[in-house]
PDB file of C-alpha atoms and ligand atoms in Angstrom:
ATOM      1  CA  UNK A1476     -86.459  49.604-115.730  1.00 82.00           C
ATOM      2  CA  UNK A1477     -83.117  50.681-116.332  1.00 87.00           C
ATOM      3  CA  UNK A1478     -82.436  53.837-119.038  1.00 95.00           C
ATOM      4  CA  UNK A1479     -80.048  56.165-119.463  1.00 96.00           C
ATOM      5  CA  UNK A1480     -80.795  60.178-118.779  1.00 95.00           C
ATOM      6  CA  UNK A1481     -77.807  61.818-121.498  1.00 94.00           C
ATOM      7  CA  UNK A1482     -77.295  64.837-119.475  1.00 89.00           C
ATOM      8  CA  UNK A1483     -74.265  65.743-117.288  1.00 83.00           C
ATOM      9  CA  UNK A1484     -76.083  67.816-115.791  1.00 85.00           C
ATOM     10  CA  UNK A1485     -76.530  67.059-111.785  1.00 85.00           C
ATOM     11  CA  UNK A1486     -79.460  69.692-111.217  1.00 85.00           C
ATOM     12  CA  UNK A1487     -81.483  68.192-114.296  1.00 86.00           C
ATOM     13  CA  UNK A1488     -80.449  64.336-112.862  1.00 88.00           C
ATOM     14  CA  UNK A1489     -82.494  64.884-109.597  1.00 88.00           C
ATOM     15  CA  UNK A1490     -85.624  66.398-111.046  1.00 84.00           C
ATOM     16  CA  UNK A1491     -86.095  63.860-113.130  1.00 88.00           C
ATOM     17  CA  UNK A1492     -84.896  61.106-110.809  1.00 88.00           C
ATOM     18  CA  UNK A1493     -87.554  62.818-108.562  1.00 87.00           C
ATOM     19  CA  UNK A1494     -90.642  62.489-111.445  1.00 85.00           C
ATOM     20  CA  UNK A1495     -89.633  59.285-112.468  1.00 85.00           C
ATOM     21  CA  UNK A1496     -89.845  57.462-108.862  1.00 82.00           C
ATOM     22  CA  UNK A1497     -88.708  54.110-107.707  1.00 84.00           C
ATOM     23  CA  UNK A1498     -89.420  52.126-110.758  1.00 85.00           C
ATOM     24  CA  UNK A1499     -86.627  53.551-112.618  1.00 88.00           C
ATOM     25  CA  UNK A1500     -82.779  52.919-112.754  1.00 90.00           C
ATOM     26  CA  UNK A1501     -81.172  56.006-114.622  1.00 92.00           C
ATOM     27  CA  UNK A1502     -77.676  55.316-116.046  1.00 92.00           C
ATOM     28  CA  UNK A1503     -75.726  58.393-116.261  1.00 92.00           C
ATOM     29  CA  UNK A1504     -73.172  59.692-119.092  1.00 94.00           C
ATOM     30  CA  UNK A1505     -70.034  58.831-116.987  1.00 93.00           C
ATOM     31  CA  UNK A1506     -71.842  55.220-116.228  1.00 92.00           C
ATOM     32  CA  UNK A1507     -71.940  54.440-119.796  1.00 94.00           C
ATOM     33  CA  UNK A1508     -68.528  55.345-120.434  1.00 94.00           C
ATOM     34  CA  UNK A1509     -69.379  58.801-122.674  1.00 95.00           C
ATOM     35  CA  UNK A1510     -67.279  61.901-121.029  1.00 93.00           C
ATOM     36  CA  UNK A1511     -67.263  64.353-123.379  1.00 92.00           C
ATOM     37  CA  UNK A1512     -70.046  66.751-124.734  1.00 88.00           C
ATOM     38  CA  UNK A1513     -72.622  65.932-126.512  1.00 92.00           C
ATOM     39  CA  UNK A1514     -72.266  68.304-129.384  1.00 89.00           C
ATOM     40  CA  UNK A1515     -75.572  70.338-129.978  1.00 89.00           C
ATOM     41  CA  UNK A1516     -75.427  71.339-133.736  1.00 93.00           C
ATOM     42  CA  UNK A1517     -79.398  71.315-134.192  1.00 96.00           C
ATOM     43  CA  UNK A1518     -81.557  74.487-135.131  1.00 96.00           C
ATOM     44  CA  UNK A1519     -84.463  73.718-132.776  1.00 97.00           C
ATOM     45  CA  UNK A1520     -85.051  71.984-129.475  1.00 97.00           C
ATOM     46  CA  UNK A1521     -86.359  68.843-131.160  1.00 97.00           C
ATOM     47  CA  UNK A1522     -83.477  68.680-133.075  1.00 98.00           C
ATOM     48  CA  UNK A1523     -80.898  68.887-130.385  1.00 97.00           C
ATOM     49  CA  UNK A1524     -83.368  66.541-127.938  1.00 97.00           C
ATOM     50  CA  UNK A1525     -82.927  64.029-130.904  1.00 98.00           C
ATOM     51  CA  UNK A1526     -78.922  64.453-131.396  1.00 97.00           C
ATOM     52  CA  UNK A1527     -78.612  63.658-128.156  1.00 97.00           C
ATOM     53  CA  UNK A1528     -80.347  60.343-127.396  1.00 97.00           C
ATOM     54  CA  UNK A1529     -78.952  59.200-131.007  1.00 97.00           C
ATOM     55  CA  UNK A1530     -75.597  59.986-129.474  1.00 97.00           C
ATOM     56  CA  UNK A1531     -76.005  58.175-126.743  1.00 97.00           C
ATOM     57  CA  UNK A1532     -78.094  54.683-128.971  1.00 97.00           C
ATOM     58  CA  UNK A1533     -75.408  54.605-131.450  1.00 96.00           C
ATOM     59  CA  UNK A1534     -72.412  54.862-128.828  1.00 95.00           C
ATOM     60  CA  UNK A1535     -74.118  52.072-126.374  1.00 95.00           C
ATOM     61  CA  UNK A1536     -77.602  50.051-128.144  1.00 96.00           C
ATOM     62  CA  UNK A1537     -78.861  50.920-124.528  1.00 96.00           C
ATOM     63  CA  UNK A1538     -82.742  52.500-124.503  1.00 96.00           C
ATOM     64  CA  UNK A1539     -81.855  56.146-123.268  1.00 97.00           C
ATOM     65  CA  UNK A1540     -83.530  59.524-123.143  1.00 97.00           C
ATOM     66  CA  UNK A1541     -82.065  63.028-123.733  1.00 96.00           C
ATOM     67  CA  UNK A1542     -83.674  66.312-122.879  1.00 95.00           C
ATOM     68  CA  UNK A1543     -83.126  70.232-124.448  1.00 95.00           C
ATOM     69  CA  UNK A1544     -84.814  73.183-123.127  1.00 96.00           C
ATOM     70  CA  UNK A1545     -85.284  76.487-123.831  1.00 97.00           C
ATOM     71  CA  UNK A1546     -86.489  79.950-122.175  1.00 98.00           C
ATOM     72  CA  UNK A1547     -88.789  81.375-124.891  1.00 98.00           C
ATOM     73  CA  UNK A1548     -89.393  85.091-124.324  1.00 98.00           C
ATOM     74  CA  UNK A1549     -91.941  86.915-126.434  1.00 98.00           C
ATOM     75  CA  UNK A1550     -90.903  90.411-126.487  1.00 98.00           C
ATOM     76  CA  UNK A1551     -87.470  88.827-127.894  1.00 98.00           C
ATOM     77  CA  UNK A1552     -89.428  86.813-130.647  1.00 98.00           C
ATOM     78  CA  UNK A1553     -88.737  83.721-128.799  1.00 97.00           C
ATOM     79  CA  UNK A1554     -84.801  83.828-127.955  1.00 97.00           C
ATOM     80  CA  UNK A1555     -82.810  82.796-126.283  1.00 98.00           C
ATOM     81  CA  UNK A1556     -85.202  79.854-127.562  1.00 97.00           C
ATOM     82  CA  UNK A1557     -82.172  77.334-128.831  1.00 96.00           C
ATOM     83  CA  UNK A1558     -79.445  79.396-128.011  1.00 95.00           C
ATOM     84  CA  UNK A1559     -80.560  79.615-124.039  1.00 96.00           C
ATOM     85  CA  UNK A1560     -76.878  77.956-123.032  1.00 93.00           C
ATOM     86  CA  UNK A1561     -74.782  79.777-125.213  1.00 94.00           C
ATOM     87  CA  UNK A1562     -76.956  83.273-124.586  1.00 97.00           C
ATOM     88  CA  UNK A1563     -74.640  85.480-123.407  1.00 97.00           C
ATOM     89  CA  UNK A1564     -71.376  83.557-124.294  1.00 93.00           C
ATOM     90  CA  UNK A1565     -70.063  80.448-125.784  1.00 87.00           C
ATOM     91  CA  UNK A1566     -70.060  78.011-122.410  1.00 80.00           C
ATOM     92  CA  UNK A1567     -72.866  77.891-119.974  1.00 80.00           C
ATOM     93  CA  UNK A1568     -72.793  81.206-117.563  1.00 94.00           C
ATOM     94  CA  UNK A1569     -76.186  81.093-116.081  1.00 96.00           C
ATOM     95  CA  UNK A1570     -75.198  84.620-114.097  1.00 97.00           C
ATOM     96  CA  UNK A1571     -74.035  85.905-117.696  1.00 97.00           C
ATOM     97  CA  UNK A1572     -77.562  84.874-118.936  1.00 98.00           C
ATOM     98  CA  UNK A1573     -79.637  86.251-116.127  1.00 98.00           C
ATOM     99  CA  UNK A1574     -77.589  89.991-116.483  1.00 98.00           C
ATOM    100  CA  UNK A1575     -78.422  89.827-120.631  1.00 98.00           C
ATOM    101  CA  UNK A1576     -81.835  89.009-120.219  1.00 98.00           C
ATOM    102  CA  UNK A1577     -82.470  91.817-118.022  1.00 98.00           C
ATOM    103  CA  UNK A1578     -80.703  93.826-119.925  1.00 98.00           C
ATOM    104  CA  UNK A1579     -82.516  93.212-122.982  1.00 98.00           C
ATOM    105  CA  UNK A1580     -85.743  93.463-121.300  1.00 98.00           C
ATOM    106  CA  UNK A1581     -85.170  96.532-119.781  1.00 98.00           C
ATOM    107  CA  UNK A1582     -88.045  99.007-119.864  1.00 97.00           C
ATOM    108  CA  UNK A1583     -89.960  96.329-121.863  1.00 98.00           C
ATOM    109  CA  UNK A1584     -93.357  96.073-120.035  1.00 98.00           C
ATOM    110  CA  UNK A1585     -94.165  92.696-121.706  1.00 98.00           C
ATOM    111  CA  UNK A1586     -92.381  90.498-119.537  1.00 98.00           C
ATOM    112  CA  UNK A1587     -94.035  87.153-121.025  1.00 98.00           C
ATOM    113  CA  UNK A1588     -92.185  84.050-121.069  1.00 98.00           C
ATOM    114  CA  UNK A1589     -92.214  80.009-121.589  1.00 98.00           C
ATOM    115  CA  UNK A1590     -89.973  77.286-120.814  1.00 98.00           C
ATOM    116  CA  UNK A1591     -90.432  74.358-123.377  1.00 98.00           C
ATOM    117  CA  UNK A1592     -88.272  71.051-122.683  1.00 97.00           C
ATOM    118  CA  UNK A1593     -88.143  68.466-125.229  1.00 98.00           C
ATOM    119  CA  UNK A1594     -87.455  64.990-124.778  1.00 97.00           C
ATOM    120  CA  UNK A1595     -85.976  61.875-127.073  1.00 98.00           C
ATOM    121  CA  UNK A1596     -87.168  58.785-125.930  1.00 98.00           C
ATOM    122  CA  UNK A1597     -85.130  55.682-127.201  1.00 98.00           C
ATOM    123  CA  UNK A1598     -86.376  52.288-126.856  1.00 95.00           C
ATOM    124  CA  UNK A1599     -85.793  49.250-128.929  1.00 93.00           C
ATOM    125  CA  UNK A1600     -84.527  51.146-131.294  1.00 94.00           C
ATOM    126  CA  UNK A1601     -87.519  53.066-131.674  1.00 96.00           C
ATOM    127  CA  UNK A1602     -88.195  57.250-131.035  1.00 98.00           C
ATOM    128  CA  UNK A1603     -90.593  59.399-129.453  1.00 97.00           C
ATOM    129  CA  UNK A1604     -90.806  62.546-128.690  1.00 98.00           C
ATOM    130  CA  UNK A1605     -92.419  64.424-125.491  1.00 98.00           C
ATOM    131  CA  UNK A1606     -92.636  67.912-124.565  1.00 98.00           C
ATOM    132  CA  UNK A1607     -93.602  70.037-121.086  1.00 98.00           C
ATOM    133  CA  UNK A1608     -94.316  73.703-121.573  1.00 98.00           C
ATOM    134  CA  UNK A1609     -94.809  75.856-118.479  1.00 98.00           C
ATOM    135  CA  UNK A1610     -95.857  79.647-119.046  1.00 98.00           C
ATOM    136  CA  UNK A1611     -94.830  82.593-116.869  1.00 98.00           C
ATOM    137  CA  UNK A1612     -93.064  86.018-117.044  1.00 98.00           C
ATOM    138  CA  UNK A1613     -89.200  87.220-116.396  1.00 98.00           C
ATOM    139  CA  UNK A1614     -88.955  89.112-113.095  1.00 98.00           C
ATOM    140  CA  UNK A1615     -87.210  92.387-113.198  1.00 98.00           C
ATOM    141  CA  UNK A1616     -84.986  91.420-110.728  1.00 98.00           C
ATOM    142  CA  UNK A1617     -83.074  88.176-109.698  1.00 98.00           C
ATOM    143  CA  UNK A1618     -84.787  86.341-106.523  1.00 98.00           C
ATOM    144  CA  UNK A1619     -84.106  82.731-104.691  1.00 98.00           C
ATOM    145  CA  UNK A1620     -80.986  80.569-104.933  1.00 96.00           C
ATOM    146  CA  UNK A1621     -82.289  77.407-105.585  1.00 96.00           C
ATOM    147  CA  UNK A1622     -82.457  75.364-108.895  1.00 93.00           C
ATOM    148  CA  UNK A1623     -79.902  76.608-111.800  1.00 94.00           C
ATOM    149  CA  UNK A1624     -80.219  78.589-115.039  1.00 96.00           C
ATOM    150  CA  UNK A1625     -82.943  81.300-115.445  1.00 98.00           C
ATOM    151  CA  UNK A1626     -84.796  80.099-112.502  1.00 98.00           C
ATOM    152  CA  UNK A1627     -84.302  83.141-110.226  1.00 98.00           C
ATOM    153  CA  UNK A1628     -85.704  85.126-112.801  1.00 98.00           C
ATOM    154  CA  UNK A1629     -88.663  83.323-114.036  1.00 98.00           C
ATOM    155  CA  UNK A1630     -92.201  83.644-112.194  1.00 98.00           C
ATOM    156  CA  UNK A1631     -94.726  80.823-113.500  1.00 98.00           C
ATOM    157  CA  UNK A1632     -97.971  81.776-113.654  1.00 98.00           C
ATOM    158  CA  UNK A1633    -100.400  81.575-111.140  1.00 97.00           C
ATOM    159  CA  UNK A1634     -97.145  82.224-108.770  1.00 97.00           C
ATOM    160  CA  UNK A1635     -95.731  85.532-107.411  1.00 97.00           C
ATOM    161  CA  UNK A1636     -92.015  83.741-106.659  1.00 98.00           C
ATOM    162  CA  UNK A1637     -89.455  82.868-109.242  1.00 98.00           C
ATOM    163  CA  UNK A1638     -88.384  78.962-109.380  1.00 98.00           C
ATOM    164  CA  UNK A1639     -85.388  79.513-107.641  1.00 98.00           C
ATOM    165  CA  UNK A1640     -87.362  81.132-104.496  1.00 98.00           C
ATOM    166  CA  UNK A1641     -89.252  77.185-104.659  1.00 98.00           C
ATOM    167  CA  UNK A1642     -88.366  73.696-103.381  1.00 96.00           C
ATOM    168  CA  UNK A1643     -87.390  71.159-105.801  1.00 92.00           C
ATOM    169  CA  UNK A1644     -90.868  69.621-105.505  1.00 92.00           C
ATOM    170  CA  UNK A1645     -92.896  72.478-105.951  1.00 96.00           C
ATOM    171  CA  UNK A1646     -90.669  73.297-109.075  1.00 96.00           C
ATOM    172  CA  UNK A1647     -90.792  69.383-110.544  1.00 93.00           C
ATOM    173  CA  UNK A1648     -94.848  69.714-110.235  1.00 94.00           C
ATOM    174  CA  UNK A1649     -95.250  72.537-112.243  1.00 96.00           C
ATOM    175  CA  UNK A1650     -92.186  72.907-114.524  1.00 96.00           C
ATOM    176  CA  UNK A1651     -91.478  72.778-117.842  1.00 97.00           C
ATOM    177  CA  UNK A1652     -89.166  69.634-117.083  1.00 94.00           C
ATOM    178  CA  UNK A1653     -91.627  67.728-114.565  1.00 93.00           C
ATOM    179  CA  UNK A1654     -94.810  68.484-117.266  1.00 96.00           C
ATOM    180  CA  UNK A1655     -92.182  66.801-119.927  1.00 96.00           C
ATOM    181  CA  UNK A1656     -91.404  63.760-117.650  1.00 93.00           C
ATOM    182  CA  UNK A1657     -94.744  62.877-116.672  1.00 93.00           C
ATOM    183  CA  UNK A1658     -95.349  62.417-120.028  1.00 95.00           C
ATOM    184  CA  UNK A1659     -92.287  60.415-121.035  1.00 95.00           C
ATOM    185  CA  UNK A1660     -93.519  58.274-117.768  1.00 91.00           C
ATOM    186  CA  UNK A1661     -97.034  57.599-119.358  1.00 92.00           C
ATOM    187  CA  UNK A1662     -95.044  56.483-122.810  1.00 93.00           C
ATOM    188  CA  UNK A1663     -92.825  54.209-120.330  1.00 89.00           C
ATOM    189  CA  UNK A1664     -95.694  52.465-118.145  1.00 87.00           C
ATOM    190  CA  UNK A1665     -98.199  52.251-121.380  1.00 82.00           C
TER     191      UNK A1665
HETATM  192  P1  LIG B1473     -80.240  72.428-122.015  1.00 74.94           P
HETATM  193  O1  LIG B1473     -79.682  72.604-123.393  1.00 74.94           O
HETATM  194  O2  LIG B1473     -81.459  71.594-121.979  1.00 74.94           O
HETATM  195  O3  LIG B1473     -79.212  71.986-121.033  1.00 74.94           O
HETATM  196  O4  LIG B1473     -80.737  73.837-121.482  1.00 74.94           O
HETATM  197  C1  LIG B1473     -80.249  75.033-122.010  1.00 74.94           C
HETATM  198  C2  LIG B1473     -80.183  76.116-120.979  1.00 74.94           C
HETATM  199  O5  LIG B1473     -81.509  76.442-120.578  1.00 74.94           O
HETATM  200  C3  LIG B1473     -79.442  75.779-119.700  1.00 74.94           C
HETATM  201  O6  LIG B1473     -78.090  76.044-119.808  1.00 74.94           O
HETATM  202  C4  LIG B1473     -80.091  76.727-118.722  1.00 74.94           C
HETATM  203  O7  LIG B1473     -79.527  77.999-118.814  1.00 74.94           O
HETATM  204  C5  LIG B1473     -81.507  76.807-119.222  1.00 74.94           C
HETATM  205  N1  LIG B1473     -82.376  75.880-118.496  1.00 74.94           N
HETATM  206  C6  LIG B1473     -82.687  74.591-118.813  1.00 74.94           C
HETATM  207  N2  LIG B1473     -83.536  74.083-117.911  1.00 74.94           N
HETATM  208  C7  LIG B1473     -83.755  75.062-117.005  1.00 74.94           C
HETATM  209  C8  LIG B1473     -84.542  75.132-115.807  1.00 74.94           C
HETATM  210  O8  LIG B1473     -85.225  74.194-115.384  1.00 74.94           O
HETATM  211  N3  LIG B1473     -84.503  76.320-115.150  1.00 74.94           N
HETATM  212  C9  LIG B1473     -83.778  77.383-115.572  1.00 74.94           C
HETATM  213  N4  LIG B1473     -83.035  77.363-116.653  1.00 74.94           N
HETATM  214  C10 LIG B1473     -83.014  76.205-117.369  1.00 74.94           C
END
């Protein structure tokens, strides 16, 4: 089945070429001729999930997928939430991001965290939406070098390492991302 993952992102590409297996071709961006960035105007993850794969239907008639995500920390009433890119400044400086989260959390004891991904589904025409949520807390401290983003900082539960201290599999089979595209496989193979 061939579909189209609107990301440029080559981290995200592999984890979900990893979850989706063999029996799926995924058409990148670039492939389909679309170069710049997808602007990401919405107010919530849904929103900017949906952008995205509308982007990408209305630009090519091809069935695609697009996925947002977001690092949703309590003691922050849910920020960066949305705005987890664009966190610390306007283009995507994951080390910028890790030093402001700390920083914010500093001397806060409630270290509680989730990472929610949403994801578009476009087919025929036709949307759905999936989600994966994984819960965990934000280290104090930045550990592992694997992965991208917040990983080195966030500890799933039931785990004593962040994501970036974990192999790509062990992250895809409990993360927020892998939860999300297990789903979107169920809505594919139904
Ligand atoms: P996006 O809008 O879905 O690309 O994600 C927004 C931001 O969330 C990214 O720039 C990363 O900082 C962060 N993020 C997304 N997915 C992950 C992940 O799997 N691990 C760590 N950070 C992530």
């Amino acid at each position: 089945m061939k579909i189209v993952f609107a990301t440029n992102n080559a981290h995200k590409l592999s984890e979900v070429k990893a979850v989706l297996g063999e029996g799926f071709e995924l058409v990148t961006l670039k492939e389909v001729g679309i170069v710049e960035d997808i602007p990401e105007t919405g107010e919530t993850l849904d929103e900017n999930a949906s952008i995205k794969a509308r982007y990408v239907y209305e630009r090519t008639g091809l069935d695609c997928f697009a996925d947002d995500t977001g690092l949703e920390v309590e003691a922050l009433n849910g920020a960066p939430g949305v705005r987890s890119a664009r966190y610390a400044t306007d283009g995507h400086d994951f080390a910028a991001n890790n030093r402001k989260l700390l920083r914010e959390l500093e001397g806060v004891t409630n270290r509680k965290a989730r990472f929610r991904t949403v994801i578009s589904l476009i087919r025929s025409g036709e949307e759905i939406q999936v989600e994966g949520i994984v819960n965990g807390r934000i280290a104090t401290e930045e550990a592992g070098c694997e992965g991208f983003g917040y990983d080195p900082l966030f500890i799933p539960d039931g785990e004593s390492v962040t994501f970036a201290e974990m192999s790509a599999d062990k992250k895809n089979s409990i993360s927020h991302r892998g939860r999300a595209v297990a789903e979107l496989v169920k809505v594919l193979t139904k």
